[in-house]
Amino acid sequence: MEFYEFRAMKSAVVLAAEGAPEQVAAGFQAARSCIAVEETRFSRFSAQSELVRLNASQGEWFSASTDLFEVVQLALDYFGQTGGLFDPAILPDLKRAGYDRSMDELRLAGAVPAGPRIERPGFETLQLDRQHHCIWMPPGMEIDLGGIAKGWIAEQAARRMAGYTPVCTVSAGGDLFSIGLPQETGAWEVALEDPRDPEQYLAILEVGAGAVATSSVIKRSWQQGGKSQHHLIDPRSGEPAQSEWLSVTVIAPQAAAAEVFAKALLIAGPRQVSQILAGHPGLAYIAIDRRGSLWGSPESQEYLHANR
Amino acid sequence: MKGFKTSIHLFIATSSAAGCLAGWALLAHSPKPAQTVEQTVQRPAQIMQVTAIPSLAPLPPLPPMPAFGTATNNAQPLTFEPQPLPQPQPLPLPTFRSRLRTGGS
């Protein structure tokens, strides 16, 4: 197994692949190029990004690239499937909580105090013209595709790499998409970080082809007026979610699904798990609470292995 | 043996005929449905008067249903309910041979 690591999307990216060295190298290059292109498209902190231009087009039809249109369409579908708990239109609330610049700048300069909450249009009012790949957002709507886009990019990069090597994976800040199975172990081994101390791990996940994604209230957190804030906004309150869990990891066939449901479960907490996952039998989840205890559905034990 | 069979046949034939006659007699002496209808129609008119029904207060509105998932939600068993998993001992990441990890970003 060959590994290649670099930083992109404000995260550590790890590529791994098996095969002939020249094929693996070509696959790594293809995946890295794909990530670079898509990162530029979906960043909300780059003036050149297509997402920033979309957010500036409120009230007008916006002609979108195939990739942006696909992710917005996915986001709209998942908004419905999660009862609105996954909601890209929380961006005004996220900015109000202080996340109005990159995390590096935010930690350096601190967050501005929160202003009053402004009424915003619901994400369901966004319109899609599927024939012409055009998107219409009402005035006042701004969207953040950060999480779903990161998972989607990991999957796209892995599929590019698979054109060179049939056994490969892309991990973008802990959002993984894998194709094929490693010969040596027969499964992809992924360390499940302890959210209380990310330099420690609590268990090993052994997963097959598909996606793994984790949402955490710990990693992207900051102080605002003496109050601890994080980036997972509960759309029902417009505030950072008061979660009973510190992190939720979801194993799913698609990267976007894993990312979306990890976020929705973390926001909703243990009492709404069955409601959210009903109709999605292909998903498994593992949650970690504040004591470091693991919780999950019976199926999730299939993936969980003791430390080694 | 032949006598025994004959007596069995005779017993079955006799009891069938007796049962049939008894049922016929019972039905012949029971009140006819038409008689019941006539009795109802012949009741005095004042019994048919309708008393005023008190007006009912409107019911409170139903709480909104959550819109999770698909229409088949309610049919799903509670297999997703959180259950405690084996409790782990934290270990430092460098001791794990794979470089793949997940923990959010």
Short mmCIF file of C-alpha atoms in Angstrom, two decimals:
data_model
loop_
_atom_site.label_atom_id
_atom_site.label_comp_id
_atom_site.label_asym_id
_atom_site.label_seq_id
_atom_site.Cartn_x
_atom_site.Cartn_y
_atom_site.Cartn_z
CA MET A 1 0.00 0.00 0.00
CA GLU A 2 1.40 3.39 -1.02
CA PHE A 3 0.41 6.60 0.75
CA TYR A 4 0.55 10.23 -0.33
CA GLU A 5 -0.31 13.10 2.01
CA PHE A 6 -0.85 16.81 1.44
CA ARG A 7 -3.09 19.62 2.66
CA ALA A 8 -6.18 20.82 0.81
CA MET A 9 -9.63 22.10 1.78
CA LYS A 10 -8.08 23.27 5.09
CA SER A 11 -7.63 19.61 5.98
CA ALA A 12 -5.08 16.81 5.83
CA VAL A 13 -5.65 14.73 2.72
CA VAL A 14 -4.38 11.15 2.56
CA LEU A 15 -4.38 9.12 -0.64
CA ALA A 16 -3.68 5.40 -0.52
CA ALA A 17 -3.48 2.88 -3.33
CA GLU A 18 -2.19 -0.55 -4.30
CA GLY A 19 -0.67 -1.41 -7.66
CA ALA A 20 2.28 -0.83 -9.93
CA PRO A 21 4.31 2.18 -8.74
CA GLU A 22 3.89 4.19 -11.94
CA GLN A 23 0.14 3.56 -11.99
CA VAL A 24 -0.17 4.51 -8.34
CA ALA A 25 1.82 7.71 -8.93
CA ALA A 26 -0.39 8.63 -11.89
CA GLY A 27 -3.48 7.91 -9.80
CA PHE A 28 -2.22 10.14 -6.98
CA GLN A 29 -1.60 12.94 -9.47
CA ALA A 30 -5.06 12.62 -10.98
CA ALA A 31 -6.69 12.66 -7.56
CA ARG A 32 -4.70 15.67 -6.41
CA SER A 33 -5.60 17.63 -9.56
CA CYS A 34 -9.27 16.79 -9.11
CA ILE A 35 -9.21 17.97 -5.49
CA ALA A 36 -7.46 21.24 -6.44
CA VAL A 37 -10.06 22.06 -9.10
CA GLU A 38 -13.04 21.22 -6.91
CA GLU A 39 -11.65 23.00 -3.86
CA THR A 40 -11.53 26.22 -5.86
CA ARG A 41 -15.11 25.66 -6.98
CA PHE A 42 -16.64 25.04 -3.56
CA SER A 43 -14.66 27.31 -1.23
CA ARG A 44 -16.68 30.06 0.42
CA PHE A 45 -13.52 32.00 1.31
CA SER A 46 -12.15 32.46 -2.22
CA ALA A 47 -13.53 35.32 -4.31
CA GLN A 48 -12.95 33.23 -7.46
CA SER A 49 -15.02 30.29 -6.31
CA GLU A 50 -18.19 29.39 -8.12
CA LEU A 51 -20.00 29.00 -4.80
CA VAL A 52 -19.20 32.61 -3.84
CA ARG A 53 -20.59 33.76 -7.19
CA LEU A 54 -23.70 31.66 -6.65
CA ASN A 55 -24.23 33.24 -3.23
CA ALA A 56 -23.89 36.67 -4.83
CA SER A 57 -26.56 35.87 -7.43
CA GLN A 58 -29.55 35.99 -5.07
CA GLY A 59 -32.78 36.72 -6.89
CA GLU A 60 -31.36 35.81 -10.32
CA TRP A 61 -30.94 32.57 -12.21
CA PHE A 62 -27.33 31.36 -11.98
CA SER A 63 -25.85 29.17 -14.71
CA ALA A 64 -23.91 26.52 -12.77
CA SER A 65 -21.22 24.04 -13.73
CA THR A 66 -22.23 20.39 -13.82
CA ASP A 67 -20.38 19.73 -10.56
CA LEU A 68 -21.89 22.60 -8.58
CA PHE A 69 -25.34 21.79 -9.90
CA GLU A 70 -24.95 18.12 -8.89
CA VAL A 71 -23.90 18.96 -5.33
CA VAL A 72 -26.67 21.54 -4.86
CA GLN A 73 -29.17 19.01 -6.18
CA LEU A 74 -27.82 16.39 -3.74
CA ALA A 75 -28.03 18.94 -0.93
CA LEU A 76 -31.66 19.66 -1.73
CA ASP A 77 -32.47 15.94 -1.72
CA TYR A 78 -30.73 15.37 1.61
CA PHE A 79 -32.40 18.45 3.09
CA GLY A 80 -35.70 16.66 2.53
CA GLN A 81 -34.46 13.25 3.69
CA THR A 82 -33.19 14.63 7.01
CA GLY A 83 -36.29 16.69 7.73
CA GLY A 84 -34.24 19.86 7.29
CA LEU A 85 -31.55 18.96 9.86
CA PHE A 86 -29.02 19.04 7.06
CA ASP A 87 -29.47 22.58 5.79
CA PRO A 88 -26.87 24.37 3.66
CA ALA A 89 -28.83 27.64 4.02
CA ILE A 90 -27.66 28.12 7.63
CA LEU A 91 -24.71 30.17 6.36
CA PRO A 92 -26.07 33.50 7.75
CA ASP A 93 -26.39 31.81 11.18
CA LEU A 94 -22.90 30.34 10.88
CA LYS A 95 -21.51 33.79 10.13
CA ARG A 96 -23.45 35.25 13.05
CA ALA A 97 -21.82 32.63 15.30
CA GLY A 98 -18.47 34.05 14.19
CA TYR A 99 -17.46 31.70 11.36
CA ASP A 100 -17.29 34.46 8.74
CA ARG A 101 -13.66 33.88 7.75
CA SER A 102 -11.36 30.89 7.42
CA MET A 103 -10.74 28.88 10.57
CA ASP A 104 -7.07 29.91 10.63
CA GLU A 105 -8.01 33.61 10.57
CA LEU A 106 -10.80 33.06 13.06
CA ARG A 107 -8.52 31.45 15.61
CA LEU A 108 -5.92 34.15 15.07
CA ALA A 109 -8.13 37.25 15.17
CA GLY A 110 -11.09 35.96 17.17
CA ALA A 111 -14.77 36.13 16.33
CA VAL A 112 -16.81 39.30 16.10
CA PRO A 113 -19.71 39.49 18.60
CA ALA A 114 -22.97 37.94 17.44
CA GLY A 115 -25.57 40.31 16.03
CA PRO A 116 -29.33 39.75 16.11
CA ARG A 117 -30.67 36.76 14.22
CA ILE A 118 -32.02 37.69 10.80
CA GLU A 119 -34.92 35.81 9.24
CA ARG A 120 -33.70 33.85 6.24
CA PRO A 121 -35.53 32.03 3.47
CA GLY A 122 -35.77 28.26 3.82
CA PHE A 123 -33.56 26.08 1.66
CA GLU A 124 -36.64 24.50 0.10
CA THR A 125 -37.30 27.78 -1.72
CA LEU A 126 -34.17 27.29 -3.84
CA GLN A 127 -35.14 26.37 -7.39
CA LEU A 128 -33.35 24.19 -9.93
CA ASP A 129 -33.66 24.26 -13.70
CA ARG A 130 -32.47 20.73 -14.42
CA GLN A 131 -32.54 21.17 -18.17
CA HIS A 132 -30.20 24.16 -18.25
CA HIS A 133 -28.29 23.53 -14.98
CA CYS A 134 -29.43 26.84 -13.54
CA ILE A 135 -29.99 27.63 -9.85
CA TRP A 136 -32.22 30.33 -8.38
CA MET A 137 -31.87 31.44 -4.78
CA PRO A 138 -34.22 33.98 -3.21
CA PRO A 139 -32.86 37.23 -1.79
CA GLY A 140 -31.31 36.62 1.62
CA MET A 141 -30.23 33.04 0.92
CA GLU A 142 -26.58 32.08 1.20
CA ILE A 143 -25.46 28.47 1.25
CA ASP A 144 -22.46 26.63 2.65
CA LEU A 145 -21.65 23.32 0.96
CA GLY A 146 -18.54 22.69 3.08
CA GLY A 147 -19.21 19.22 4.47
CA ILE A 148 -21.18 17.66 1.65
CA ALA A 149 -18.78 19.09 -0.92
CA LYS A 150 -15.77 17.67 0.91
CA GLY A 151 -17.25 14.18 0.91
CA TRP A 152 -18.35 14.51 -2.68
CA ILE A 153 -14.85 15.69 -3.71
CA ALA A 154 -13.24 12.73 -1.91
CA GLU A 155 -15.48 10.37 -3.87
CA GLN A 156 -14.78 12.08 -7.19
CA ALA A 157 -11.02 12.00 -6.53
CA ALA A 158 -11.16 8.31 -5.61
CA ARG A 159 -13.04 7.53 -8.81
CA ARG A 160 -10.38 9.38 -10.81
CA MET A 161 -7.67 7.39 -9.05
CA ALA A 162 -9.50 4.15 -9.74
CA GLY A 163 -8.83 4.73 -13.43
CA TYR A 164 -5.20 3.90 -12.65
CA THR A 165 -5.37 1.55 -9.71
CA PRO A 166 -8.43 -0.52 -8.72
CA VAL A 167 -7.66 -0.46 -4.99
CA CYS A 168 -7.53 3.06 -3.63
CA THR A 169 -8.93 5.46 -1.08
CA VAL A 170 -9.12 9.20 -0.52
CA SER A 171 -9.37 10.67 2.97
CA ALA A 172 -10.16 14.38 3.06
CA GLY A 173 -9.98 15.48 6.67
CA GLY A 174 -11.43 12.16 7.81
CA ASP A 175 -14.09 11.90 5.09
CA LEU A 176 -13.08 8.74 3.24
CA PHE A 177 -14.17 7.11 0.05
CA SER A 178 -12.63 3.75 -0.84
CA ILE A 179 -12.73 1.61 -3.95
CA GLY A 180 -11.75 -2.07 -3.94
CA LEU A 181 -10.25 -3.94 -0.99
CA PRO A 182 -6.60 -4.06 0.12
CA GLN A 183 -5.01 -7.44 -0.58
CA GLU A 184 -3.17 -7.71 2.72
CA THR A 185 -5.97 -6.97 5.17
CA GLY A 186 -9.10 -7.54 3.09
CA ALA A 187 -10.62 -4.35 4.52
CA TRP A 188 -9.78 -0.69 4.94
CA GLU A 189 -8.61 -0.06 8.48
CA VAL A 190 -9.56 3.37 9.77
CA ALA A 191 -8.71 4.66 13.23
CA LEU A 192 -11.68 6.18 15.05
CA GLU A 193 -10.31 9.27 16.77
CA ASP A 194 -11.13 10.11 20.36
CA PRO A 195 -12.85 13.53 20.03
CA ARG A 196 -11.54 14.47 23.48
CA ASP A 197 -7.96 13.92 22.26
CA PRO A 198 -7.56 13.54 18.50
CA GLU A 199 -4.06 12.15 18.93
CA GLN A 200 -5.62 9.05 20.44
CA TYR A 201 -7.94 6.56 18.85
CA LEU A 202 -10.72 4.57 20.46
CA ALA A 203 -11.21 1.75 17.97
CA ILE A 204 -10.41 0.49 14.52
CA LEU A 205 -13.09 0.47 11.88
CA GLU A 206 -12.75 -2.24 9.25
CA VAL A 207 -14.78 -1.15 6.26
CA GLY A 208 -15.19 -2.23 2.67
CA ALA A 209 -15.63 -0.13 -0.44
CA GLY A 210 -17.71 2.98 0.20
CA ALA A 211 -17.65 5.96 2.48
CA VAL A 212 -16.88 6.86 6.07
CA ALA A 213 -17.45 10.38 7.42
CA THR A 214 -17.36 11.93 10.86
CA SER A 215 -18.92 15.11 12.19
CA SER A 216 -17.53 16.55 15.39
CA VAL A 217 -18.37 19.56 17.53
CA ILE A 218 -14.76 19.74 18.75
CA LYS A 219 -12.47 20.35 15.80
CA ARG A 220 -13.90 23.52 14.27
CA SER A 221 -14.61 25.42 17.43
CA TRP A 222 -13.76 28.92 18.63
CA GLN A 223 -14.58 31.52 21.23
CA GLN A 224 -17.12 34.29 20.69
CA GLY A 225 -17.62 36.75 23.53
CA GLY A 226 -16.44 34.23 26.10
CA LYS A 227 -18.74 31.56 24.69
CA SER A 228 -17.51 28.39 23.01
CA GLN A 229 -18.95 28.03 19.50
CA HIS A 230 -18.66 25.34 16.83
CA HIS A 231 -19.55 25.01 13.16
CA LEU A 232 -22.51 22.62 13.35
CA ILE A 233 -25.52 24.90 13.35
CA ASP A 234 -28.87 23.50 14.42
CA PRO A 235 -31.26 24.89 11.76
CA ARG A 236 -34.11 24.85 14.28
CA SER A 237 -32.44 27.35 16.60
CA GLY A 238 -29.91 29.03 14.33
CA GLU A 239 -27.28 28.40 17.03
CA PRO A 240 -24.45 25.86 17.31
CA ALA A 241 -26.08 22.53 18.17
CA GLN A 242 -26.29 21.54 21.83
CA SER A 243 -25.36 17.96 21.18
CA GLU A 244 -25.21 15.11 23.65
CA TRP A 245 -22.60 13.49 21.44
CA LEU A 246 -19.15 14.83 20.62
CA SER A 247 -18.86 13.08 17.29
CA VAL A 248 -20.82 10.80 14.99
CA THR A 249 -19.27 8.60 12.32
CA VAL A 250 -21.41 7.19 9.52
CA ILE A 251 -20.57 4.37 7.15
CA ALA A 252 -22.50 4.61 3.88
CA PRO A 253 -22.29 3.64 0.23
CA GLN A 254 -21.91 7.29 -0.90
CA ALA A 255 -19.62 9.94 0.55
CA ALA A 256 -22.24 12.68 0.48
CA ALA A 257 -24.70 10.48 2.38
CA ALA A 258 -22.13 9.63 5.04
CA GLU A 259 -21.30 13.30 5.54
CA VAL A 260 -24.92 14.48 5.60
CA PHE A 261 -26.21 11.85 8.01
CA ALA A 262 -23.23 12.20 10.35
CA LYS A 263 -24.09 15.88 10.66
CA ALA A 264 -27.85 15.30 11.02
CA LEU A 265 -27.38 12.65 13.73
CA LEU A 266 -24.97 14.80 15.67
CA ILE A 267 -27.38 17.74 15.62
CA ALA A 268 -30.43 15.62 16.46
CA GLY A 269 -28.90 13.49 19.20
CA PRO A 270 -29.83 9.99 20.36
CA ARG A 271 -33.61 10.41 20.62
CA GLN A 272 -34.19 11.07 16.92
CA VAL A 273 -31.81 8.52 15.43
CA SER A 274 -34.51 6.09 14.34
CA GLN A 275 -36.56 8.83 12.71
CA ILE A 276 -33.59 10.12 10.74
CA LEU A 277 -32.23 6.77 9.62
CA ALA A 278 -35.58 5.14 8.85
CA GLY A 279 -35.64 4.32 5.18
CA HIS A 280 -31.84 4.20 5.02
CA PRO A 281 -30.97 0.62 5.99
CA GLY A 282 -27.60 0.83 4.24
CA LEU A 283 -26.21 3.24 6.84
CA ALA A 284 -24.43 2.43 10.09
CA TYR A 285 -23.30 4.91 12.70
CA ILE A 286 -21.04 5.13 15.73
CA ALA A 287 -21.45 8.00 18.17
CA ILE A 288 -19.05 9.04 20.92
CA ASP A 289 -20.37 10.80 24.00
CA ARG A 290 -18.60 13.12 26.43
CA ARG A 291 -17.28 10.22 28.51
CA GLY A 292 -15.71 8.60 25.46
CA SER A 293 -18.32 5.84 25.36
CA LEU A 294 -19.33 4.45 21.98
CA TRP A 295 -22.94 4.13 20.85
CA GLY A 296 -24.39 2.75 17.66
CA SER A 297 -26.86 0.51 15.94
CA PRO A 298 -26.36 -3.26 16.25
CA GLU A 299 -25.10 -3.30 12.66
CA SER A 300 -22.28 -0.93 13.50
CA GLN A 301 -20.57 -3.62 15.57
CA GLU A 302 -19.74 -5.40 12.33
CA TYR A 303 -17.33 -2.59 11.53
CA LEU A 304 -15.91 -2.08 14.98
CA HIS A 305 -12.79 -3.83 16.13
CA ALA A 306 -10.88 -3.53 19.35
CA ASN A 307 -7.68 -1.59 19.47
CA ARG A 308 -4.64 -3.42 18.24
CA MET B 1 -68.36 -56.93 11.22
CA LYS B 2 -70.98 -56.53 8.50
CA GLY B 3 -73.67 -56.04 11.14
CA PHE B 4 -71.61 -53.36 12.83
CA LYS B 5 -71.19 -51.42 9.55
CA THR B 6 -74.89 -51.65 8.82
CA SER B 7 -75.76 -50.31 12.25
CA ILE B 8 -73.32 -47.39 11.80
CA HIS B 9 -74.92 -46.50 8.44
CA LEU B 10 -78.36 -46.72 9.98
CA PHE B 11 -77.33 -44.48 12.91
CA ILE B 12 -75.91 -41.81 10.57
CA ALA B 13 -79.00 -41.82 8.34
CA THR B 14 -81.39 -41.60 11.30
CA SER B 15 -79.51 -38.79 13.07
CA SER B 16 -79.25 -36.77 9.82
CA ALA B 17 -82.95 -37.01 9.21
CA ALA B 18 -83.74 -36.09 12.83
CA GLY B 19 -81.39 -33.07 12.74
CA CYS B 20 -82.95 -31.85 9.51
CA LEU B 21 -86.48 -32.10 10.92
CA ALA B 22 -85.51 -30.34 14.16
CA GLY B 23 -83.88 -27.44 12.26
CA TRP B 24 -86.94 -27.07 10.03
CA ALA B 25 -89.23 -26.92 13.05
CA LEU B 26 -87.04 -24.36 14.81
CA LEU B 27 -86.90 -22.02 11.81
CA ALA B 28 -90.64 -22.34 11.14
CA HIS B 29 -91.49 -21.03 14.63
CA SER B 30 -88.94 -18.21 14.82
CA PRO B 31 -90.09 -14.54 14.18
CA LYS B 32 -89.86 -13.48 10.55
CA PRO B 33 -87.64 -10.46 9.56
CA ALA B 34 -90.61 -8.68 7.97
CA GLN B 35 -92.42 -8.67 11.32
CA THR B 36 -89.54 -6.72 12.94
CA VAL B 37 -89.60 -4.02 10.22
CA GLU B 38 -93.33 -3.59 10.57
CA GLN B 39 -93.02 -3.09 14.30
CA THR B 40 -90.44 -0.36 13.81
CA VAL B 41 -92.52 1.49 11.25
CA GLN B 42 -95.62 1.35 13.41
CA ARG B 43 -93.99 3.20 16.34
CA PRO B 44 -95.73 6.49 17.32
CA ALA B 45 -94.40 9.59 15.57
CA GLN B 46 -93.37 11.46 18.76
CA ILE B 47 -90.66 8.89 19.48
CA MET B 48 -89.00 9.84 16.18
CA GLN B 49 -88.55 13.49 17.22
CA VAL B 50 -84.90 14.58 17.12
CA THR B 51 -83.59 16.28 20.23
CA ALA B 52 -81.18 19.18 19.79
CA ILE B 53 -77.53 18.13 19.70
CA PRO B 54 -75.25 20.39 21.72
CA SER B 55 -72.68 22.14 19.51
CA LEU B 56 -69.16 20.81 20.00
CA ALA B 57 -66.08 22.94 20.45
CA PRO B 58 -63.57 22.65 17.57
CA LEU B 59 -60.80 20.14 18.15
CA PRO B 60 -57.32 21.55 18.75
CA PRO B 61 -55.07 21.29 15.68
CA LEU B 62 -52.90 18.19 15.43
CA PRO B 63 -49.21 18.71 16.12
CA PRO B 64 -47.21 18.86 12.88
CA MET B 65 -45.73 15.57 11.80
CA PRO B 66 -41.96 15.54 11.41
CA ALA B 67 -40.99 15.18 7.77
CA PHE B 68 -38.13 12.78 8.24
CA GLY B 69 -37.19 10.37 5.52
CA THR B 70 -39.72 8.69 3.35
CA ALA B 71 -43.32 7.73 3.74
CA THR B 72 -42.36 4.28 5.00
CA ASN B 73 -40.81 5.66 8.19
CA ASN B 74 -43.40 4.28 10.57
CA ALA B 75 -42.98 0.80 9.22
CA GLN B 76 -39.33 0.66 10.20
CA PRO B 77 -38.34 -1.29 13.30
CA LEU B 78 -36.28 0.54 15.90
CA THR B 79 -33.07 -1.12 14.87
CA PHE B 80 -31.22 2.21 14.76
CA GLU B 81 -31.77 2.98 18.45
CA PRO B 82 -28.42 3.78 20.06
CA GLN B 83 -27.01 0.86 21.97
CA PRO B 84 -23.82 0.83 24.00
CA LEU B 85 -20.94 -0.65 22.04
CA PRO B 86 -17.88 -2.31 23.55
CA GLN B 87 -16.11 0.32 25.63
CA PRO B 88 -12.67 1.16 24.31
CA GLN B 89 -9.34 2.08 25.81
CA PRO B 90 -7.78 5.09 24.05
CA LEU B 91 -4.44 4.38 22.37
CA PRO B 92 -2.00 6.84 20.78
CA LEU B 93 -2.46 7.08 17.01
CA PRO B 94 1.19 6.45 16.06
CA THR B 95 0.81 2.86 17.30
CA PHE B 96 -1.78 2.17 14.55
CA ARG B 97 -0.21 0.93 11.33
CA SER B 98 -2.71 2.54 8.94
CA ARG B 99 -2.57 6.24 8.22
CA LEU B 100 -6.28 6.46 7.69
CA ARG B 101 -8.27 8.06 10.46
CA THR B 102 -11.64 9.67 10.91
CA GLY B 103 -12.69 12.21 13.50
CA GLY B 104 -14.20 15.18 11.72
CA SER B 105 -12.41 18.22 10.45
#
